[in-house]
mmCIF file of C-alpha atoms and ligand atoms in Angstrom:
data_model
loop_
_atom_site.group_PDB
_atom_site.id
_atom_site.type_symbol
_atom_site.label_atom_id
_atom_site.label_comp_id
_atom_site.label_asym_id
_atom_site.label_seq_id
_atom_site.Cartn_x
_atom_site.Cartn_y
_atom_site.Cartn_z
ATOM 1 C CA UNK C 1 -33.393 -2.150 25.754
ATOM 2 C CA UNK C 2 -33.130 1.577 25.330
ATOM 3 C CA UNK C 3 -31.106 1.787 28.547
ATOM 4 C CA UNK C 4 -28.563 -0.830 27.502
ATOM 5 C CA UNK C 5 -28.389 0.724 24.067
ATOM 6 C CA UNK C 6 -27.511 4.022 25.633
ATOM 7 C CA UNK C 7 -24.990 2.317 27.888
ATOM 8 C CA UNK C 8 -23.276 0.801 24.894
ATOM 9 C CA UNK C 9 -23.093 4.139 23.193
ATOM 10 C CA UNK C 10 -21.499 5.600 26.330
ATOM 11 C CA UNK C 11 -18.814 2.906 26.491
ATOM 12 C CA UNK C 12 -18.141 3.218 22.806
ATOM 13 C CA UNK C 13 -17.712 6.954 23.100
ATOM 14 C CA UNK C 14 -15.300 6.528 26.006
ATOM 15 C CA UNK C 15 -13.227 4.082 23.974
ATOM 16 C CA UNK C 16 -13.197 6.419 21.010
ATOM 17 C CA UNK C 17 -12.059 9.224 23.260
ATOM 18 C CA UNK C 18 -9.197 7.093 24.602
ATOM 19 C CA UNK C 19 -8.175 6.121 21.069
ATOM 20 C CA UNK C 20 -8.279 9.744 19.908
ATOM 21 C CA UNK C 21 -6.093 10.788 22.862
ATOM 22 C CA UNK C 22 -3.595 8.061 22.037
ATOM 23 C CA UNK C 23 -3.443 9.139 18.394
ATOM 24 C CA UNK C 24 -2.886 12.747 19.428
ATOM 25 C CA UNK C 25 -0.089 11.680 21.795
ATOM 26 C CA UNK C 26 1.606 9.764 19.001
ATOM 27 C CA UNK C 27 1.075 12.685 16.614
ATOM 28 C CA UNK C 28 2.775 15.123 18.996
ATOM 29 C CA UNK C 29 5.678 12.780 19.686
ATOM 30 C CA UNK C 30 6.051 12.132 15.957
ATOM 31 C CA UNK C 31 6.140 15.847 15.099
ATOM 32 C CA UNK C 32 8.931 16.278 17.614
ATOM 33 C CA UNK C 33 10.809 13.199 16.371
ATOM 34 C CA UNK C 34 10.577 14.262 12.717
ATOM 35 C CA UNK C 35 11.816 17.765 13.554
ATOM 36 C CA UNK C 36 14.710 16.201 15.498
ATOM 37 C CA UNK C 37 15.463 13.761 12.669
ATOM 38 C CA UNK C 38 14.849 10.756 14.887
ATOM 39 C CA UNK C 39 12.922 8.565 12.449
ATOM 40 C CA UNK C 40 15.265 6.529 10.266
ATOM 41 C CA UNK C 41 15.095 4.066 7.390
ATOM 42 C CA UNK C 42 16.067 0.431 7.813
ATOM 43 C CA UNK C 43 16.838 -1.622 4.726
ATOM 44 C CA UNK C 44 15.638 -5.086 3.726
ATOM 45 C CA UNK C 45 17.380 -6.997 0.910
ATOM 46 C CA UNK C 46 15.559 -7.923 -2.296
ATOM 47 C CA UNK C 47 17.220 -10.861 -4.061
ATOM 48 C CA UNK C 48 17.380 -12.581 -7.409
ATOM 49 C CA UNK C 49 15.776 -15.932 -6.578
ATOM 50 C CA UNK C 50 17.891 -17.885 -9.060
ATOM 51 C CA UNK C 51 21.291 -16.649 -7.823
ATOM 52 C CA UNK C 52 20.229 -15.560 -4.312
ATOM 53 C CA UNK C 53 22.262 -12.417 -4.922
ATOM 54 C CA UNK C 54 20.977 -9.143 -3.440
ATOM 55 C CA UNK C 55 19.786 -6.755 -6.190
ATOM 56 C CA UNK C 56 18.413 -3.911 -4.080
ATOM 57 C CA UNK C 57 16.940 -2.879 -0.744
ATOM 58 C CA UNK C 58 13.538 -1.614 0.378
ATOM 59 C CA UNK C 59 13.654 1.262 2.865
ATOM 60 C CA UNK C 60 11.340 0.733 5.848
ATOM 61 C CA UNK C 61 10.771 3.445 8.446
ATOM 62 C CA UNK C 62 11.776 2.841 12.058
ATOM 63 C CA UNK C 63 10.985 5.056 15.021
ATOM 64 C CA UNK C 64 12.260 4.380 18.516
ATOM 65 C CA UNK C 65 10.737 7.190 20.553
ATOM 66 C CA UNK C 66 12.382 8.266 23.809
ATOM 67 C CA UNK C 67 9.011 8.153 25.621
ATOM 68 C CA UNK C 68 6.833 5.772 23.634
ATOM 69 C CA UNK C 69 9.538 3.225 22.747
ATOM 70 C CA UNK C 70 9.416 1.407 19.407
ATOM 71 C CA UNK C 71 6.338 2.483 17.444
ATOM 72 C CA UNK C 72 5.697 0.274 14.380
ATOM 73 C CA UNK C 73 5.242 1.927 10.956
ATOM 74 C CA UNK C 74 1.835 0.284 10.626
ATOM 75 C CA UNK C 75 0.831 2.575 13.514
ATOM 76 C CA UNK C 76 2.684 5.845 12.853
ATOM 77 C CA UNK C 77 2.513 6.012 9.049
ATOM 78 C CA UNK C 78 -1.332 6.146 8.994
ATOM 79 C CA UNK C 79 -1.243 8.790 11.763
ATOM 80 C CA UNK C 80 1.360 10.805 9.826
ATOM 81 C CA UNK C 81 -0.942 10.658 6.796
ATOM 82 C CA UNK C 82 -4.051 11.631 8.701
ATOM 83 C CA UNK C 83 -2.395 14.519 10.537
ATOM 84 C CA UNK C 84 -0.498 15.988 7.607
ATOM 85 C CA UNK C 85 3.022 14.992 8.685
ATOM 86 C CA UNK C 86 3.702 12.412 5.983
ATOM 87 C CA UNK C 87 5.337 14.785 3.504
ATOM 88 C CA UNK C 88 7.908 15.999 6.017
ATOM 89 C CA UNK C 89 8.479 12.484 7.395
ATOM 90 C CA UNK C 90 8.900 11.032 3.938
ATOM 91 C CA UNK C 91 11.448 13.689 2.954
ATOM 92 C CA UNK C 92 13.463 12.962 6.100
ATOM 93 C CA UNK C 93 13.430 9.249 5.261
ATOM 94 C CA UNK C 94 14.256 9.640 1.572
ATOM 95 C CA UNK C 95 17.153 11.956 2.322
ATOM 96 C CA UNK C 96 18.661 9.455 4.777
ATOM 97 C CA UNK C 97 17.894 6.472 2.530
ATOM 98 C CA UNK C 98 19.516 7.977 -0.577
ATOM 99 C CA UNK C 99 22.539 9.109 1.461
ATOM 100 C CA UNK C 100 22.980 5.532 2.695
ATOM 101 C CA UNK C 101 22.378 4.058 -0.763
ATOM 102 C CA UNK C 102 25.155 6.232 -2.240
ATOM 103 C CA UNK C 103 27.575 3.918 -0.387
ATOM 104 C CA UNK C 104 26.193 0.740 -1.979
ATOM 105 C CA UNK C 105 27.496 -0.841 -5.213
ATOM 106 C CA UNK C 106 26.125 0.991 -8.301
ATOM 107 C CA UNK C 107 24.186 -2.076 -9.459
ATOM 108 C CA UNK C 108 21.879 -2.019 -6.452
ATOM 109 C CA UNK C 109 18.581 -0.136 -6.377
ATOM 110 C CA UNK C 110 16.740 1.567 -3.543
ATOM 111 C CA UNK C 111 13.020 0.981 -3.194
ATOM 112 C CA UNK C 112 11.005 3.589 -1.300
ATOM 113 C CA UNK C 113 7.363 3.539 -0.166
ATOM 114 C CA UNK C 114 5.012 6.417 -0.963
ATOM 115 C CA UNK C 115 1.760 6.862 0.949
ATOM 116 C CA UNK C 116 -1.595 7.397 -0.770
ATOM 117 C CA UNK C 117 -1.871 11.023 0.360
ATOM 118 C CA UNK C 118 1.495 11.789 -1.259
ATOM 119 C CA UNK C 119 -0.014 10.911 -4.630
ATOM 120 C CA UNK C 120 -2.562 13.682 -4.133
ATOM 121 C CA UNK C 121 0.043 16.281 -3.133
ATOM 122 C CA UNK C 122 1.410 18.047 -6.208
ATOM 123 C CA UNK C 123 4.648 18.903 -4.369
ATOM 124 C CA UNK C 124 5.665 15.254 -4.006
ATOM 125 C CA UNK C 125 7.587 14.873 -7.268
ATOM 126 C CA UNK C 126 9.490 18.128 -6.786
ATOM 127 C CA UNK C 127 10.476 17.139 -3.238
ATOM 128 C CA UNK C 128 11.768 13.772 -4.438
ATOM 129 C CA UNK C 129 13.748 15.298 -7.310
ATOM 130 C CA UNK C 130 15.220 17.952 -4.975
ATOM 131 C CA UNK C 131 16.485 15.256 -2.627
ATOM 132 C CA UNK C 132 17.998 13.253 -5.481
ATOM 133 C CA UNK C 133 19.793 16.347 -6.685
ATOM 134 C CA UNK C 134 21.105 17.187 -3.232
ATOM 135 C CA UNK C 135 22.313 13.676 -2.371
ATOM 136 C CA UNK C 136 23.526 12.879 -5.892
ATOM 137 C CA UNK C 137 21.719 9.553 -5.973
ATOM 138 C CA UNK C 138 20.967 8.383 -9.533
ATOM 139 C CA UNK C 139 17.224 8.559 -10.264
ATOM 140 C CA UNK C 140 17.493 5.373 -12.324
ATOM 141 C CA UNK C 141 18.476 3.494 -9.183
ATOM 142 C CA UNK C 142 15.360 4.647 -7.336
ATOM 143 C CA UNK C 143 12.116 2.748 -7.328
ATOM 144 C CA UNK C 144 8.949 3.930 -5.629
ATOM 145 C CA UNK C 145 6.360 1.536 -4.238
ATOM 146 C CA UNK C 146 2.740 2.579 -4.358
ATOM 147 C CA UNK C 147 -0.517 0.772 -3.577
ATOM 148 C CA UNK C 148 -3.791 0.706 -5.442
ATOM 149 C CA UNK C 149 -5.376 2.786 -2.700
ATOM 150 C CA UNK C 150 -2.844 5.479 -3.555
ATOM 151 C CA UNK C 151 -3.945 5.460 -7.162
ATOM 152 C CA UNK C 152 -7.654 5.525 -6.461
ATOM 153 C CA UNK C 153 -8.052 8.611 -4.268
ATOM 154 C CA UNK C 154 -7.361 10.927 -7.196
ATOM 155 C CA UNK C 155 -6.224 8.957 -10.270
ATOM 156 C CA UNK C 156 -5.459 12.054 -12.374
ATOM 157 C CA UNK C 157 -3.243 13.540 -9.698
ATOM 158 C CA UNK C 158 -1.504 10.197 -9.102
ATOM 159 C CA UNK C 159 -0.915 9.771 -12.814
ATOM 160 C CA UNK C 160 0.615 13.237 -13.089
ATOM 161 C CA UNK C 161 3.011 12.666 -10.168
ATOM 162 C CA UNK C 162 3.982 9.174 -11.345
ATOM 163 C CA UNK C 163 4.575 10.588 -14.835
ATOM 164 C CA UNK C 164 6.940 13.255 -13.497
ATOM 165 C CA UNK C 165 8.916 10.620 -11.592
ATOM 166 C CA UNK C 166 9.114 8.216 -14.523
ATOM 167 C CA UNK C 167 10.280 11.029 -16.788
ATOM 168 C CA UNK C 168 13.602 11.170 -14.886
ATOM 169 C CA UNK C 169 14.005 7.387 -14.823
ATOM 170 C CA UNK C 170 12.489 6.491 -11.462
ATOM 171 C CA UNK C 171 10.797 3.103 -11.634
ATOM 172 C CA UNK C 172 7.371 2.435 -10.189
ATOM 173 C CA UNK C 173 6.284 -0.722 -8.386
ATOM 174 C CA UNK C 174 2.745 -1.734 -7.451
ATOM 175 C CA UNK C 175 2.957 -2.866 -3.823
ATOM 176 C CA UNK C 176 0.844 -5.427 -1.929
ATOM 177 C CA UNK C 177 -0.634 -6.847 -5.125
ATOM 178 C CA UNK C 178 -3.567 -9.166 -4.506
ATOM 179 C CA UNK C 179 -4.901 -7.373 -1.430
ATOM 180 C CA UNK C 180 -7.431 -4.595 -1.094
ATOM 181 C CA UNK C 181 -9.352 -3.431 -4.103
ATOM 182 C CA UNK C 182 -7.152 -5.034 -6.725
ATOM 183 C CA UNK C 183 -8.360 -4.189 -10.154
ATOM 184 C CA UNK C 184 -6.754 -5.636 -13.230
ATOM 185 C CA UNK C 185 -7.997 -2.614 -15.161
ATOM 186 C CA UNK C 186 -5.491 -0.520 -13.234
ATOM 187 C CA UNK C 187 -2.671 -2.488 -14.828
ATOM 188 C CA UNK C 188 -3.919 -1.388 -18.223
ATOM 189 C CA UNK C 189 -4.206 2.293 -17.350
ATOM 190 C CA UNK C 190 -0.934 2.602 -15.458
ATOM 191 C CA UNK C 191 2.367 1.287 -16.574
ATOM 192 C CA UNK C 192 4.175 -0.325 -13.664
ATOM 193 C CA UNK C 193 7.753 -1.490 -13.939
ATOM 194 C CA UNK C 194 7.303 -4.012 -11.175
ATOM 195 C CA UNK C 195 4.666 -5.814 -9.192
ATOM 196 C CA UNK C 196 5.094 -6.999 -5.618
ATOM 197 C CA UNK C 197 3.069 -10.073 -4.707
ATOM 198 C CA UNK C 198 1.651 -9.716 -1.221
ATOM 199 C CA UNK C 199 2.962 -11.858 1.602
ATOM 200 C CA UNK C 200 -0.497 -13.385 2.117
ATOM 201 C CA UNK C 201 -0.131 -15.482 -1.052
ATOM 202 C CA UNK C 202 3.475 -16.388 -0.389
ATOM 203 C CA UNK C 203 2.797 -17.625 3.140
ATOM 204 C CA UNK C 204 0.089 -19.989 1.924
ATOM 205 C CA UNK C 205 1.758 -21.155 -1.283
ATOM 206 C CA UNK C 206 2.786 -24.502 0.213
ATOM 207 C CA UNK C 207 -0.503 -25.088 2.023
ATOM 208 C CA UNK C 208 -3.205 -24.446 -0.523
ATOM 209 C CA UNK C 209 -3.751 -24.895 -4.227
ATOM 210 C CA UNK C 210 -5.688 -21.628 -4.736
ATOM 211 C CA UNK C 211 -2.673 -19.562 -3.652
ATOM 212 C CA UNK C 212 -0.476 -21.511 -6.020
ATOM 213 C CA UNK C 213 -2.858 -20.908 -8.927
ATOM 214 C CA UNK C 214 -3.166 -17.223 -8.118
ATOM 215 C CA UNK C 215 0.601 -16.763 -7.968
ATOM 216 C CA UNK C 216 1.081 -18.614 -11.244
ATOM 217 C CA UNK C 217 -1.575 -16.457 -12.894
ATOM 218 C CA UNK C 218 0.045 -13.271 -11.578
ATOM 219 C CA UNK C 219 3.437 -14.400 -12.893
ATOM 220 C CA UNK C 220 2.026 -15.191 -16.340
ATOM 221 C CA UNK C 221 0.322 -11.809 -16.449
ATOM 222 C CA UNK C 222 3.524 -9.991 -15.442
ATOM 223 C CA UNK C 223 5.451 -11.768 -18.128
ATOM 224 C CA UNK C 224 2.902 -10.768 -20.745
ATOM 225 C CA UNK C 225 2.871 -7.159 -19.571
ATOM 226 C CA UNK C 226 6.668 -6.988 -19.282
ATOM 227 C CA UNK C 227 6.694 -6.288 -15.571
ATOM 228 C CA UNK C 228 9.289 -7.466 -13.068
ATOM 229 C CA UNK C 229 8.001 -9.393 -10.070
ATOM 230 C CA UNK C 230 9.053 -9.655 -6.448
ATOM 231 C CA UNK C 231 7.386 -12.047 -4.014
ATOM 232 C CA UNK C 232 7.202 -10.593 -0.490
ATOM 233 C CA UNK C 233 7.437 -12.295 2.876
ATOM 234 C CA UNK C 234 9.477 -15.357 1.939
ATOM 235 C CA UNK C 235 10.396 -17.087 5.199
ATOM 236 C CA UNK C 236 11.201 -20.660 4.167
ATOM 237 C CA UNK C 237 13.497 -22.326 1.693
ATOM 238 C CA UNK C 238 10.627 -24.335 0.239
ATOM 239 C CA UNK C 239 8.648 -21.192 -0.578
ATOM 240 C CA UNK C 240 11.649 -19.705 -2.365
ATOM 241 C CA UNK C 241 12.216 -22.922 -4.324
ATOM 242 C CA UNK C 242 8.558 -23.162 -5.341
ATOM 243 C CA UNK C 243 8.395 -19.512 -6.432
ATOM 244 C CA UNK C 244 11.529 -19.902 -8.518
ATOM 245 C CA UNK C 245 10.098 -23.037 -10.097
ATOM 246 C CA UNK C 246 6.999 -21.020 -11.087
ATOM 247 C CA UNK C 247 9.225 -18.425 -12.724
ATOM 248 C CA UNK C 248 9.274 -15.703 -10.092
ATOM 249 C CA UNK C 249 12.558 -13.795 -10.466
ATOM 250 C CA UNK C 250 12.617 -11.630 -7.351
ATOM 251 C CA UNK C 251 12.197 -12.382 -3.671
ATOM 252 C CA UNK C 252 12.146 -10.576 -0.346
ATOM 253 C CA UNK C 253 11.594 -11.855 3.173
ATOM 254 C CA UNK C 254 13.131 -12.774 6.504
ATOM 255 C CA UNK C 255 14.780 -15.780 4.863
ATOM 256 C CA UNK C 256 17.120 -13.461 2.978
ATOM 257 C CA UNK C 257 17.394 -10.803 5.642
ATOM 258 C CA UNK C 258 15.331 -8.700 8.024
ATOM 259 C CA UNK C 259 15.327 -4.910 7.762
ATOM 260 C CA UNK C 260 18.465 -3.471 9.430
ATOM 261 C CA UNK C 261 19.948 0.022 9.786
ATOM 262 C CA UNK C 262 22.362 1.682 7.362
ATOM 263 C CA UNK C 263 25.527 0.492 9.114
ATOM 264 C CA UNK C 264 24.335 -3.121 9.349
ATOM 265 C CA UNK C 265 23.344 -2.935 5.660
ATOM 266 C CA UNK C 266 26.972 -2.149 4.787
ATOM 267 C CA UNK C 267 28.059 -5.206 6.801
ATOM 268 C CA UNK C 268 25.405 -7.300 5.038
ATOM 269 C CA UNK C 269 26.834 -6.191 1.685
ATOM 270 C CA UNK C 270 30.382 -7.047 2.736
ATOM 271 C CA UNK C 271 29.219 -10.548 3.665
ATOM 272 C CA UNK C 272 26.715 -11.204 0.876
ATOM 273 C CA UNK C 273 27.517 -9.154 -2.195
ATOM 274 C CA UNK C 274 29.833 -10.388 -4.942
ATOM 275 C CA UNK C 275 30.520 -7.843 -7.686
HETATM 276 P P1 C2E F 1 5.184 -2.994 3.147
HETATM 277 O O1 C2E F 1 5.580 -1.874 2.269
HETATM 278 O O2 C2E F 1 4.329 -4.055 2.546
HETATM 279 O O3 C2E F 1 6.531 -3.583 3.733
HETATM 280 C C1 C2E F 1 6.758 -4.958 3.972
HETATM 281 C C2 C2E F 1 6.546 -5.282 5.425
HETATM 282 O O4 C2E F 1 6.690 -6.698 5.607
HETATM 283 C C3 C2E F 1 7.584 -4.657 6.356
HETATM 284 O O5 C2E F 1 6.949 -4.401 7.598
HETATM 285 C C4 C2E F 1 8.605 -5.772 6.506
HETATM 286 O O6 C2E F 1 9.399 -5.639 7.672
HETATM 287 C C5 C2E F 1 7.698 -6.969 6.564
HETATM 288 N N1 C2E F 1 8.354 -8.212 6.152
HETATM 289 C C6 C2E F 1 9.358 -8.379 5.276
HETATM 290 N N2 C2E F 1 9.698 -9.685 5.143
HETATM 291 C C7 C2E F 1 8.871 -10.371 5.957
HETATM 292 C C8 C2E F 1 8.720 -11.770 6.248
HETATM 293 O O7 C2E F 1 9.424 -12.647 5.725
HETATM 294 N N3 C2E F 1 7.746 -12.108 7.133
HETATM 295 C C9 C2E F 1 6.960 -11.168 7.736
HETATM 296 N N4 C2E F 1 6.041 -11.593 8.594
HETATM 297 N N5 C2E F 1 7.061 -9.838 7.474
HETATM 298 C C10 C2E F 1 8.015 -9.451 6.586
HETATM 299 P P2 C2E F 1 7.158 -3.017 8.372
HETATM 300 O O8 C2E F 1 8.583 -2.574 8.239
HETATM 301 O O9 C2E F 1 6.592 -3.181 9.728
HETATM 302 O O10 C2E F 1 6.284 -1.989 7.551
HETATM 303 C C11 C2E F 1 4.887 -2.111 7.534
HETATM 304 C C12 C2E F 1 4.271 -1.193 6.507
HETATM 305 O O11 C2E F 1 4.459 0.173 6.882
HETATM 306 C C13 C2E F 1 4.906 -1.317 5.112
HETATM 307 O O12 C2E F 1 4.388 -2.437 4.435
HETATM 308 C C14 C2E F 1 4.490 0.008 4.506
HETATM 309 O O13 C2E F 1 3.165 -0.051 4.062
HETATM 310 C C15 C2E F 1 4.565 0.942 5.708
HETATM 311 N N6 C2E F 1 5.858 1.660 5.677
HETATM 312 C C16 C2E F 1 7.058 1.318 6.221
HETATM 313 N N7 C2E F 1 7.990 2.269 5.985
HETATM 314 C C17 C2E F 1 7.388 3.224 5.242
HETATM 315 C C18 C2E F 1 7.825 4.475 4.661
HETATM 316 O O14 C2E F 1 8.983 4.910 4.764
HETATM 317 N N8 C2E F 1 6.885 5.199 3.988
HETATM 318 C C19 C2E F 1 5.592 4.767 3.847
HETATM 319 N N9 C2E F 1 4.732 5.533 3.152
HETATM 320 N N10 C2E F 1 5.151 3.597 4.353
HETATM 321 C C20 C2E F 1 6.038 2.835 5.038
HETATM 322 CA CA1 CA F 2 6.524 -1.787 0.310
HETATM 323 CA CA1 CA F 3 4.281 -4.843 0.442
HETATM 324 CA CA1 CA F 4 1.697 -3.619 3.435
#
C-alpha cells in the first residue's frame, strides 16, 4: 500500500510539474504579447429585451498568440492575475476599448471587467481615470464588472477603489450573480448599479422550475434595491421571451451577438442601431 501510495505521489508531482511549466510558458508569452500590444478587446452587445435595441457592449479580452494560437481568457486572465501581469494587461485593454467606444453613438455604454486582484491594488482607480482622460471617453458611459470574489479578498480596499470610481460617475455591476459565494449581505453593504444574472440560471430557465423561481426572486430584489439587471448567456428566443415576461430589462448572449472585434462592432452598429 505504501508503495502504491508513493507511486501516486510521484505521478501527481510529475503532473504538477508539467502544469507549472505550461503556466510559465503562457506567462512568458503573455508578457511579450502585452508589451507588444497584441491582446485586444472584443465587444459583445447588451440589449434592451423589450425593444431588442443594443444599449451597450461588454469588452472581452482576446489573445491570438503567434506560437500558442488562440488562448481563451478563462486560461490567461487567471495566469495574468497570479503572475502580476493583470494591471498592465487591463490597462492595455481599457485603452483600446475606450478608444473604440469613442466611435460609438453617445447613448451606448462600455462595460469592462476588473479582476479580483485589481480591487486590492490601490493604483487601479488612478490608472482607469488616467486612461479616460487620455482617450476622452466619458466616465458616465463606463461600467465596471466585478465579482463577489473581488470584493471579499480585502473588502475595505475594494470599497475604497469602487468609491473612487463611482465618484466620477463610473457605474458598477456585480457580475456572475448566483454563482460562487453569493451573499445577499454584500448587496446591503455595497451599492451596485447593476446585477448580471449568471448564464447558469438562464440556460436552465426553460427546463426547471427552481431556476425560474430563483430568477424571479433576483428580479424582484433588484427592483426593490433599484438595480438594473442583465441576464447573461441568452441563446434562444424562448429564453429571451420568458425573461422579458418576468420583467428582466437587459439581455446579453449569442442570440443577440457574439463578441467581435472593434471593426466588426462598427458594422454591427450600422446594421442594428437606430438612433
Ligand atoms: P464573463 O465576464 O462572465 O463574460 C461572459 C462570458 O460568456 C464570455 O466568455 C462570453 O463570450 C460568454 N458568453 C456570452 N454570451 C454567451 C452565450 O450566449 N452562451 C455562452 N455559452 N457563452 C456566452 P469569454 O469571452 O470566454 O470570457 C470568459 C471570462 O474571462 C469572462 O467571463 C471574464 O471573467 C474573463 N474575462 C474576459 N475578458 C476579460 C478582461 O478584459 N478582464 C478581466 N478581468 N476578465 C476578463
Ligand atoms: Ca463580465
Ligand atoms: Ca458574467
Ligand atoms: Ca464568468
